[in-house]
Amino acid sequence: MSSRTNISCLQEAKRVAIFGGTHGNEMSGITLVNMWIQNSAEIERNGLVVKPFISNPRAVEKCTRYIDTDLNRAFTPENLSAPDVEGLPYEVQRAKEINRMFGPKGSSDAYDAIFDLHNTTSNMGSTLILESSTDLFNLQMVHYIKKAMVPHTCSVLLNEHPQLKYSTTRSVAKHPIGLEVGPQPQGVLRSNVFESMRTILKHALDFIELFNSGVEFPPCTVDVFRVQERMDYPRDTNGNITAMVHPHLQDCDWEPLNRGDPMFLTFDGRTVLYEGANTVYPTFINEAAYYEKQQAFMTTCREILAAYAIRKACK
Amino acid sequence: SVVAMPTVSRVAVCGGTHGNELAGIYLVREMLKKRADGTEPVSVVTVMSNPRAAQLCVRYVETDLNRCFTRAALSAPVSETSPYEMIRSQELNALLGPKASAQAVDLLCDLHNTTANTGLCLITYSDRDWICLHICKHLEMASTPVRYVHFDIPLNEAYSLDSVGKHGFAMEIGPQPHGVVRSVIFSAMQEGVQLMMDWICQFNSGTLFEGGWVDVYTMVKNIDYPRDSETHVITAAVHPNLQDRDFCLLHPGDPMFLCFSGETLRYRGKEALYPFFINEGAYYEKGVALSLARKRRVQIPSVRSETLR
């Protein structure tokens, strides 16, 4: 650390991967990665190697989220250390393989950064998902991307929640970054969503190239939405949902939800109100894949994270 | 002059023909909860068409159920090893048909959703079915545009469930992602079914419905995505200028696709046509990026149910 000002000296990020098809029906990432596997010119940068990779090829082939189990929940310590036996769910086998290729998770041999490309049926716009509030490299990168995207908005979701945090495919890398762009139906490619995701990645790779070349990034702050809790649909005793996201909440990702605001509308026309004491910022509102995970939306609270200046560590 | 037609005594409302089109599935579940008490003016049978697919929240389990209602498919020999949907289509034909027979239900309304921005469409095989056309005329809704879409296919080759009834249509509402229920879409479907039932009750009790004009969109052709000649992989997305613009006239030279390479591909047809089902998720595997229709005004006569002696 310099005595004049706090600058974190960090290792270069030489090995970077871009994952598409972690969910086989989220088409923007699948299309981008397949395109870059054919022709990688657009993702090449000086001073780093960028590998495009289809993480769940069998699910992509069937245009389905997963075959046996959600790959993006499969990178738990138990799964990654499971012995190679017959009958392991496909995605557990795949998680172990990905951990061998791009990890091992938690080790110094792991890839420096992995971008995992996702789409959502929710109206989240362009969202970057972080798993740590103290990863300076990621905070600085996200700050760079947000500035570069202006006037287009890029929201930042931070999931550091002890219970709701999950073992993602990208967590194998030292610096995991989730890209979530919506709204886009499963199995559909929307041009504007595809191009937004493409642009975010362009800026992300530009940042890494600049960082690796020795550029110093001054201290910055990042506005984030921190995950608070998961809200399920009202259900009957058989587990069937009895209400839908209320029209006033539908598509209002990142907008404040206050006590007394409409939240759900039952099939027979009754409104259910939000009863929480504090204002929250909902996200992942009405995501198709989360009906089976008992989630109608997630609540978040706004926070400002600070990052020290960073530059590449001298050898 | 007034056309006299038989009463619409037996109605079927079907949902879950595709197991991930949720508005119809939830509406049918709600309708099934209400026990019929015998005072209903019209006999309505409510059916979950593809319960296995609905359970798994997938479009179909082995094959698209809504392509299994051609005369050939309905008369093909089936066994336990046949695809589930081939067995099911014959079950539905026995329950609600048989197709093209006197025993078939008078009207079959099959509930669907699409990822395309279609509003509410009644999709049918005839452009002179006065019952269907009058119902369409009756369905004026504040929440969504209502249109009549016609596929000019003879009854034998008509492949969808709605062709089983003496009169029938798919009530298709979009946009809604598959696997999601959006409350405005559910409400629109509920209102559409209610207005349809209102018309049927009034018609059956002898009300005269004045003739008039209905815009009919007749399907002309489908357009596939541009694909790589060797790998067959899609090389473009629906152009942002066309995305979500179902039923907005597409002129020769208008942008249609934006290639991943950045090039714009334009509509090369000679005739301006009306695009619909623009970017329907389930149609990628069928090689359809959008369908194109011709619009014309169809005159419909006044109708009244015939009094049986």
XYZ file of C-alpha atoms in Angstrom:
624
model
C 0.000 0.000 0.000
C 1.271 3.495 -0.881
C 1.757 5.857 2.034
C 0.182 8.758 0.154
C -3.185 7.135 -0.476
C -4.657 3.656 -0.134
C -4.151 1.749 -3.374
C -4.703 -1.979 -3.507
C -2.222 -3.793 -5.674
C -3.938 -6.800 -7.190
C -2.871 -9.664 -9.369
C -3.379 -9.353 -13.121
C -6.447 -11.085 -14.487
C -4.877 -13.180 -17.260
C -7.384 -16.005 -17.540
C -10.986 -15.000 -18.139
C -13.986 -17.109 -19.176
C -17.432 -16.246 -20.506
C -20.087 -18.842 -19.715
C -23.330 -19.114 -21.666
C -26.027 -21.759 -21.288
C -25.696 -22.311 -17.539
C -29.462 -22.402 -18.034
C -30.199 -23.980 -21.397
C -33.151 -21.754 -22.288
C -31.577 -18.345 -21.607
C -30.824 -17.482 -25.191
C -28.725 -14.282 -25.187
C -25.711 -15.868 -23.506
C -26.008 -19.090 -25.500
C -26.095 -17.159 -28.781
C -23.178 -14.891 -27.831
C -20.947 -17.732 -26.641
C -21.677 -19.896 -29.696
C -20.924 -16.908 -31.916
C -17.606 -16.291 -30.124
C -16.646 -19.964 -30.221
C -16.954 -19.678 -34.039
C -15.187 -16.312 -34.225
C -13.494 -14.877 -31.155
C -12.216 -11.611 -32.694
C -14.686 -9.449 -30.759
C -13.623 -10.811 -27.345
C -9.846 -10.827 -27.898
C -7.853 -8.376 -25.778
C -4.152 -7.779 -25.199
C -2.715 -9.269 -22.075
C -5.409 -11.794 -21.351
C -6.947 -14.986 -22.659
C -10.734 -15.079 -22.925
C -12.446 -18.453 -23.231
C -16.098 -18.621 -24.322
C -17.746 -21.762 -22.945
C -21.163 -23.471 -22.973
C -21.586 -24.659 -19.387
C -24.639 -26.915 -19.750
C -24.601 -28.275 -23.312
C -27.243 -30.972 -22.736
C -29.714 -28.417 -21.379
C -28.913 -26.086 -24.296
C -29.546 -28.934 -26.743
C -33.029 -29.418 -25.233
C -33.646 -25.705 -24.710
C -34.496 -26.366 -21.083
C -33.218 -24.782 -17.851
C -31.561 -27.989 -16.614
C -31.617 -31.752 -17.116
C -31.543 -33.183 -13.550
C -30.813 -30.256 -11.252
C -30.058 -26.518 -11.517
C -26.380 -26.187 -12.524
C -26.291 -22.718 -10.991
C -26.956 -24.186 -7.532
C -24.677 -27.178 -7.952
C -21.242 -25.850 -7.010
C -21.482 -26.750 -3.333
C -18.482 -28.216 -1.468
C -20.400 -31.539 -1.163
C -21.015 -31.792 -4.889
C -17.531 -30.704 -5.901
C -15.942 -33.334 -3.669
C -18.433 -36.104 -4.525
C -16.703 -39.274 -5.772
C -17.016 -40.138 -9.470
C -19.741 -42.749 -9.296
C -22.491 -43.794 -11.662
C -25.883 -42.209 -11.149
C -24.638 -38.744 -10.228
C -27.078 -36.136 -11.574
C -25.832 -34.741 -14.873
C -25.306 -31.235 -13.504
C -23.283 -32.532 -10.538
C -20.966 -34.340 -12.967
C -20.799 -31.190 -15.027
C -20.039 -29.046 -11.962
C -17.109 -31.291 -11.109
C -15.842 -31.080 -14.681
C -16.153 -27.280 -14.749
C -14.376 -27.099 -11.406
C -11.503 -29.148 -12.866
C -11.310 -26.988 -16.011
C -11.721 -23.528 -14.487
C -10.975 -24.070 -10.778
C -10.424 -25.664 -8.427
C -12.744 -23.289 -6.589
C -10.846 -21.456 -3.865
C -7.392 -22.326 -5.176
C -4.702 -20.151 -6.742
C -5.044 -22.157 -9.989
C -8.606 -20.999 -10.529
C -9.515 -18.713 -13.423
C -9.223 -15.036 -12.556
C -12.674 -13.982 -13.746
C -15.789 -15.733 -15.032
C -18.732 -13.876 -16.541
C -21.874 -15.995 -16.376
C -24.553 -14.869 -18.844
C -28.204 -15.106 -17.836
C -31.589 -13.845 -18.930
C -34.683 -13.335 -16.820
C -38.393 -12.930 -17.541
C -38.313 -10.117 -14.938
C -38.042 -6.472 -15.994
C -34.578 -6.080 -14.458
C -32.935 -4.370 -17.423
C -29.168 -4.850 -17.385
C -28.041 -6.188 -14.015
C -24.628 -7.176 -12.706
C -24.650 -9.664 -9.833
C -21.916 -9.697 -7.198
C -21.335 -12.212 -4.420
C -18.957 -10.143 -2.274
C -18.977 -6.541 -1.019
C -15.183 -6.582 -0.558
C -13.945 -7.779 -3.951
C -12.227 -4.552 -5.052
C -11.479 -5.800 -8.552
C -15.158 -6.567 -9.146
C -16.356 -3.305 -7.569
C -14.022 -1.261 -9.760
C -15.030 -3.242 -12.851
C -18.719 -2.769 -12.153
C -18.142 0.976 -11.616
C -16.316 1.156 -14.951
C -19.078 -0.724 -16.778
C -21.867 1.417 -15.309
C -20.101 4.627 -16.350
C -19.412 3.295 -19.833
C -23.068 2.267 -20.318
C -24.519 5.727 -19.534
C -27.262 6.774 -20.430
C -28.287 3.083 -20.334
C -28.778 1.994 -16.688
C -26.969 -0.945 -15.191
C -28.196 -2.093 -11.763
C -25.969 -3.967 -9.333
C -27.387 -6.767 -7.207
C -25.311 -7.963 -4.261
C -26.126 -11.400 -2.883
C -24.063 -11.880 0.238
C -27.009 -13.194 2.232
C -25.927 -16.127 4.447
C -29.032 -18.245 3.662
C -30.080 -16.966 0.247
C -26.602 -16.924 -1.293
C -26.072 -19.940 -3.538
C -23.207 -21.858 -5.127
C -23.074 -20.496 -8.637
C -21.233 -21.827 -11.679
C -19.117 -18.658 -11.741
C -18.099 -19.078 -8.082
C -15.309 -21.348 -9.300
C -13.340 -18.209 -10.299
C -11.501 -15.720 -8.094
C -13.726 -12.925 -9.397
C -17.227 -14.184 -10.275
C -19.590 -11.810 -12.100
C -23.172 -12.596 -13.055
C -24.804 -10.780 -15.965
C -28.575 -10.870 -15.841
C -30.504 -9.102 -18.622
C -34.273 -9.008 -19.009
C -37.069 -9.066 -19.714
C -36.735 -11.911 -22.166
C -38.947 -15.003 -22.261
C -37.217 -18.379 -21.958
C -36.389 -19.826 -25.356
C -36.601 -16.413 -27.042
C -33.852 -14.108 -28.315
C -34.735 -10.392 -28.225
C -32.369 -8.203 -30.202
C -32.198 -5.350 -27.677
C -31.449 -7.736 -24.787
C -28.809 -9.572 -26.831
C -27.090 -6.319 -27.825
C -27.143 -4.982 -24.233
C -25.426 -8.113 -22.963
C -22.883 -7.901 -25.766
C -22.098 -4.268 -24.877
C -21.705 -5.003 -21.144
C -19.144 -7.686 -21.961
C -17.281 -5.384 -24.311
C -16.825 -2.862 -21.475
C -15.920 -5.564 -18.969
C -13.148 -6.911 -21.185
C -11.934 -3.357 -21.907
C -11.630 -2.811 -18.143
C -9.576 -5.961 -17.646
C -7.298 -5.073 -20.542
C -6.723 -1.594 -19.093
C -6.133 -2.999 -15.614
C -3.629 -5.577 -16.881
C -1.773 -2.849 -18.793
C -1.087 -1.038 -15.517
C -3.808 1.639 -15.453
C -4.680 2.795 -11.935
C -8.361 3.117 -11.094
C -9.070 5.793 -8.454
C -11.246 5.176 -5.369
C -14.936 4.939 -6.226
C -18.340 4.152 -4.797
C -20.909 1.771 -6.234
C -24.663 1.929 -5.602
C -25.874 -1.606 -5.003
C -29.071 -3.401 -4.080
C -28.374 -5.896 -1.299
C -30.531 -9.046 -1.156
C -32.767 -9.143 1.914
C -35.406 -11.807 1.580
C -37.331 -14.066 -0.747
C -41.118 -13.553 -0.989
C -43.191 -16.507 -2.125
C -46.607 -16.522 -3.768
C -49.593 -17.174 -1.514
C -50.307 -20.888 -1.850
C -53.066 -23.315 -0.865
C -52.574 -26.459 1.208
C -51.666 -28.411 -1.941
C -48.876 -25.967 -2.716
C -50.620 -24.413 -5.729
C -50.289 -20.653 -6.079
C -53.498 -18.771 -5.267
C -52.463 -15.317 -6.485
C -50.415 -13.547 -9.131
C -47.995 -10.645 -8.875
C -50.218 -7.558 -8.667
C -50.375 -5.402 -11.834
C -48.957 -2.459 -9.825
C -45.891 -4.495 -8.876
C -45.434 -6.383 -12.162
C -42.449 -4.970 -14.121
C -41.510 -2.570 -11.276
C -38.145 -4.137 -10.482
C -35.847 -1.767 -8.532
C -38.720 0.621 -7.661
C -39.559 1.220 -3.995
C -42.190 -1.024 -2.436
C -43.709 0.516 0.689
C -45.896 -0.836 3.450
C -49.489 -0.896 2.181
C -48.547 -1.159 -1.517
C -50.299 -3.859 -3.573
C -48.225 -7.003 -3.897
C -50.434 -9.893 -5.119
C -53.829 -10.255 -6.784
C -55.690 -13.482 -6.031
C -57.381 -15.368 -8.853
C -60.698 -14.261 -7.433
C -59.752 -10.595 -7.486
C -58.574 -9.824 -3.937
C -55.495 -7.612 -3.405
C -52.768 -8.659 -0.950
C -50.684 -5.760 0.376
C -47.008 -5.598 1.341
C -46.869 -5.500 5.149
C -43.132 -5.025 5.716
C -42.083 -2.205 8.037
C -39.396 -0.760 5.752
C -39.290 0.329 2.156
C -37.684 -2.358 0.021
C -36.595 -2.562 -3.601
C -37.994 -5.703 -5.212
C -36.241 -7.559 -7.998
C -36.627 -10.821 -9.910
C -40.349 -10.004 -9.979
C -42.214 -12.883 -11.638
C -39.227 -14.858 -12.890
C -40.516 -18.031 -14.568
C -37.836 -20.298 -13.149
C -38.545 -19.283 -9.579
C -42.120 -20.564 -9.305
C -40.665 -23.956 -8.387
C -38.172 -22.293 -6.016
C -40.984 -20.635 -4.088
C -40.076 -17.118 -5.069
C -42.393 -14.444 -6.507
C -39.749 -11.748 -6.010
C -36.739 -10.853 -3.870
C -36.525 -7.786 -1.642
C -33.370 -5.683 -1.504
C -32.182 -2.593 0.284
C -30.036 0.146 -1.203
C -26.434 0.506 -0.098
C -23.350 2.391 -1.229
C -20.159 0.366 -1.335
C -16.766 2.031 -1.342
C -13.729 0.665 -3.168
C -10.100 1.677 -2.756
C -8.041 2.592 -5.760
C -6.569 -0.445 -7.490
C -3.728 -1.177 -9.845
C -1.885 -4.191 -11.077
C 0.681 -5.574 -8.641
C 4.266 -5.134 -9.748
C 6.155 -8.389 -10.242
C -82.124 -11.097 -43.741
C -81.334 -13.007 -40.567
C -79.499 -16.300 -40.571
C -80.975 -18.856 -38.175
C -78.444 -21.149 -36.545
C -78.669 -23.964 -34.005
C -78.240 -23.002 -30.375
C -74.804 -23.356 -28.903
C -75.858 -25.785 -26.212
C -72.614 -27.563 -25.416
C -69.437 -25.578 -24.905
C -65.944 -26.773 -24.056
C -63.282 -24.525 -22.534
C -59.835 -26.109 -22.689
C -56.594 -24.954 -21.059
C -53.127 -26.413 -20.788
C -53.048 -27.719 -24.359
C -49.498 -26.437 -24.008
C -48.396 -27.104 -20.454
C -46.416 -23.889 -19.988
C -49.061 -21.425 -21.194
C -50.174 -20.521 -17.708
C -53.116 -18.116 -18.004
C -55.320 -20.844 -19.497
C -54.080 -23.411 -16.995
C -54.901 -21.225 -13.986
C -58.229 -20.152 -15.495
C -59.269 -23.778 -16.102
C -58.204 -24.668 -12.528
C -60.368 -21.840 -11.174
C -63.301 -22.885 -13.374
C -62.943 -26.514 -12.257
C -63.189 -25.399 -8.604
C -66.674 -24.021 -9.196
C -69.093 -26.915 -9.002
C -71.821 -26.853 -11.645
C -75.172 -26.656 -9.871
C -77.424 -27.294 -12.864
C -78.671 -23.708 -13.057
C -76.123 -22.699 -15.668
C -77.808 -21.535 -18.884
C -75.210 -23.306 -20.997
C -73.555 -26.655 -20.426
C -69.818 -26.029 -20.183
C -67.209 -28.743 -19.938
C -63.858 -27.482 -18.683
C -60.824 -29.543 -19.589
C -57.112 -29.561 -18.765
C -55.984 -30.822 -22.174
C -52.407 -31.906 -21.414
C -52.198 -32.586 -17.674
C -48.776 -34.256 -17.829
C -47.237 -31.292 -19.624
C -48.996 -28.879 -17.246
C -47.611 -30.774 -14.268
C -44.064 -30.412 -15.680
C -44.694 -26.870 -16.954
C -43.460 -27.782 -20.437
C -45.112 -27.192 -23.820
C -45.408 -30.941 -24.442
C -44.000 -34.202 -23.136
C -43.279 -36.083 -26.407
C -44.958 -34.231 -29.263
C -46.984 -31.033 -29.675
C -50.561 -31.950 -28.675
C -51.924 -29.076 -30.746
C -50.700 -30.706 -33.948
C -52.383 -34.065 -33.227
C -55.928 -33.346 -34.392
C -55.710 -33.956 -38.144
C -58.012 -36.668 -39.410
C -54.938 -38.870 -39.964
C -53.667 -38.406 -36.390
C -57.102 -39.030 -34.880
C -57.602 -42.265 -36.776
C -54.043 -43.630 -36.460
C -53.789 -46.829 -34.412
C -52.302 -46.063 -30.987
C -50.842 -48.337 -28.322
C -49.225 -47.838 -24.910
C -45.933 -47.142 -26.666
C -47.364 -44.327 -28.790
C -46.321 -40.796 -27.877
C -48.383 -39.535 -24.935
C -49.925 -36.666 -26.896
C -51.083 -38.978 -29.718
C -52.974 -41.046 -27.144
C -54.302 -37.902 -25.470
C -55.566 -36.309 -28.685
C -57.696 -39.375 -29.343
C -59.018 -39.246 -25.761
C -59.935 -35.576 -26.197
C -61.554 -36.362 -29.540
C -63.703 -39.023 -27.878
C -64.616 -36.653 -25.044
C -65.325 -33.486 -27.028
C -65.897 -34.830 -30.564
C -65.688 -36.916 -32.545
C -64.439 -34.222 -34.894
C -66.780 -33.644 -37.865
C -69.617 -35.635 -36.262
C -73.005 -34.630 -34.875
C -71.877 -35.568 -31.342
C -69.110 -32.974 -31.201
C -69.462 -30.038 -28.799
C -71.059 -27.014 -30.397
C -68.202 -24.675 -29.516
C -64.665 -25.417 -28.381
C -62.616 -22.534 -26.980
C -58.948 -23.486 -26.507
C -56.924 -21.135 -24.300
C -53.369 -20.231 -25.318
C -50.623 -17.727 -24.561
C -47.830 -16.490 -26.776
C -44.567 -14.641 -26.158
C -45.537 -12.431 -29.147
C -47.287 -9.086 -28.623
C -50.529 -10.226 -30.276
C -53.140 -8.887 -27.867
C -56.166 -11.216 -27.923
C -56.719 -13.247 -31.096
C -59.433 -15.732 -31.974
C -57.676 -18.157 -34.312
C -59.794 -20.432 -36.453
C -59.970 -22.273 -39.769
C -63.010 -20.527 -41.240
C -63.667 -16.998 -42.447
C -67.399 -17.572 -42.689
C -68.238 -19.198 -39.368
C -70.878 -16.680 -38.243
C -70.817 -17.883 -34.626
C -67.066 -17.330 -34.285
C -67.212 -14.031 -36.161
C -70.085 -12.736 -34.037
C -68.285 -13.717 -30.840
C -65.251 -11.793 -32.073
C -67.413 -8.756 -32.807
C -68.850 -9.029 -29.289
C -65.443 -9.184 -27.595
C -64.694 -5.487 -27.345
C -62.254 -5.111 -24.456
C -60.635 -2.012 -22.990
C -57.580 -3.919 -21.852
C -56.487 -5.458 -25.153
C -57.111 -5.323 -28.912
C -59.193 -8.245 -30.245
C -58.582 -9.696 -33.712
C -59.822 -12.558 -35.853
C -57.111 -14.705 -37.431
C -57.902 -17.251 -40.107
C -55.833 -20.208 -41.303
C -57.211 -21.368 -44.639
C -56.837 -25.111 -44.110
C -59.508 -27.737 -44.848
C -61.054 -29.477 -41.845
C -59.300 -32.844 -42.418
C -55.924 -31.198 -42.276
C -56.827 -28.796 -39.474
C -54.417 -29.924 -36.780
C -55.425 -28.122 -33.597
C -57.794 -29.003 -30.750
C -60.301 -26.268 -31.595
C -61.091 -28.069 -34.879
C -62.805 -30.837 -32.880
C -65.866 -28.703 -32.066
C -68.581 -27.866 -34.585
C -67.416 -24.309 -34.052
C -64.122 -23.570 -32.446
C -61.216 -21.214 -32.002
C -58.038 -20.808 -30.071
C -58.247 -17.781 -27.762
C -54.611 -16.699 -27.906
C -53.355 -13.881 -25.656
C -49.883 -12.343 -25.568
C -47.386 -11.207 -24.655
C -46.620 -13.552 -21.786
C -43.454 -15.576 -21.271
C -43.983 -19.335 -21.072
C -43.966 -20.533 -17.489
C -45.214 -17.170 -16.182
C -48.696 -15.890 -15.358
C -49.105 -12.120 -15.741
C -52.186 -10.815 -13.970
C -53.262 -8.471 -16.797
C -53.101 -11.397 -19.235
C -55.035 -13.688 -16.871
C -57.674 -10.984 -16.370
C -57.969 -10.420 -20.119
C -58.456 -14.146 -20.692
C -61.032 -14.342 -17.907
C -62.906 -11.385 -19.410
C -62.662 -12.870 -22.914
C -64.166 -16.173 -21.783
C -66.882 -14.335 -19.812
C -67.843 -12.195 -22.811
C -67.924 -15.314 -24.990
C -70.260 -17.016 -22.487
C -72.439 -13.877 -22.309
C -72.825 -13.922 -26.088
C -73.672 -17.618 -26.113
C -76.332 -17.216 -23.389
C -77.914 -14.263 -25.136
C -77.798 -16.059 -28.478
C -79.344 -19.209 -27.052
C -82.184 -17.229 -25.466
C -83.167 -15.863 -28.861
C -81.414 -12.486 -29.031
C -80.926 -11.158 -32.542
C -77.331 -10.123 -33.211
C -77.073 -7.462 -35.901
C -74.707 -8.129 -38.768
C -71.826 -5.875 -39.623
C -68.185 -6.032 -40.548
C -65.229 -7.875 -39.029
C -61.571 -7.478 -40.042
C -60.228 -10.944 -40.829
C -56.473 -11.605 -40.962
C -55.821 -14.602 -43.204
C -52.440 -16.266 -42.855
C -50.413 -16.150 -46.075
C -46.956 -17.458 -45.167
C -44.359 -17.989 -42.467
C -40.863 -16.480 -42.461
C -37.960 -18.330 -40.856
C -34.898 -16.808 -39.227
C -31.848 -16.335 -41.427
C -29.626 -19.337 -40.845
C -26.065 -20.384 -41.582
C -26.215 -22.502 -44.747
C -24.004 -25.242 -43.289
C -24.786 -25.394 -39.581
C -28.405 -24.172 -39.853
C -27.767 -22.023 -36.758
C -29.772 -18.782 -36.529
C -27.671 -15.753 -37.545
C -30.006 -12.891 -36.679
C -32.652 -11.717 -34.225
C -36.005 -10.138 -35.082
C -35.180 -6.492 -35.792
C -35.939 -4.036 -32.948
C -38.200 -2.107 -35.372
C -40.329 -5.228 -35.913
C -40.183 -6.755 -32.403
C -43.553 -6.334 -30.596
C -45.216 -4.794 -33.661
C -47.685 -7.616 -34.348
C -50.462 -6.519 -36.733
C -48.621 -3.336 -37.764
C -48.427 -3.365 -41.562
C -45.014 -4.520 -42.859
C -44.034 -2.856 -46.135
C -41.497 -4.084 -48.708
C -38.108 -2.716 -47.596
C -39.004 -2.533 -43.877
C -36.380 -3.976 -41.491
C -37.094 -7.552 -40.442
C -33.921 -9.016 -38.905
C -30.788 -7.589 -37.312
C -27.894 -9.956 -37.955
C -25.354 -10.603 -35.236
C -22.848 -9.205 -37.721
C -24.706 -5.864 -37.630
C -26.377 -6.114 -41.049
C -30.098 -5.345 -41.377
C -32.208 -7.722 -43.479
C -35.348 -6.273 -44.991
C -38.724 -7.654 -46.059
C -38.370 -8.584 -49.734
C -42.005 -9.460 -50.498
C -43.908 -7.434 -53.121
C -47.057 -7.067 -51.051
C -47.439 -5.223 -47.731
C -48.695 -7.779 -45.189
C -49.583 -7.938 -41.491
C -46.986 -9.727 -39.318
C -48.090 -11.704 -36.252
C -46.629 -14.310 -33.897
C -43.462 -12.207 -34.084
C -40.793 -14.030 -32.084
C -42.895 -16.772 -30.498
C -40.545 -18.892 -28.368
C -42.110 -22.224 -29.304
C -41.722 -21.596 -33.027
C -37.913 -21.533 -33.215
C -37.973 -25.326 -33.489
C -40.705 -25.087 -36.149
C -38.601 -22.673 -38.240
C -40.954 -19.702 -37.865
C -39.749 -16.216 -36.871
C -43.055 -14.579 -37.802
C -46.230 -15.202 -39.807
C -47.679 -12.832 -42.406
C -51.374 -12.213 -43.058
C -53.611 -10.360 -45.483
C -56.396 -8.309 -43.932
C -59.861 -7.893 -45.418
C -63.247 -6.779 -44.166
C -65.764 -9.595 -44.037
C -69.450 -8.839 -43.957
C -71.374 -10.966 -41.466
C -75.156 -11.434 -41.477
C -77.506 -10.894 -38.572
C -77.954 -14.152 -36.666
C -80.497 -15.619 -34.285
C -80.785 -19.087 -32.791
C -83.333 -21.199 -34.591
C -86.437 -22.169 -32.677
C -86.733 -25.944 -32.585
C -90.199 -27.326 -33.192
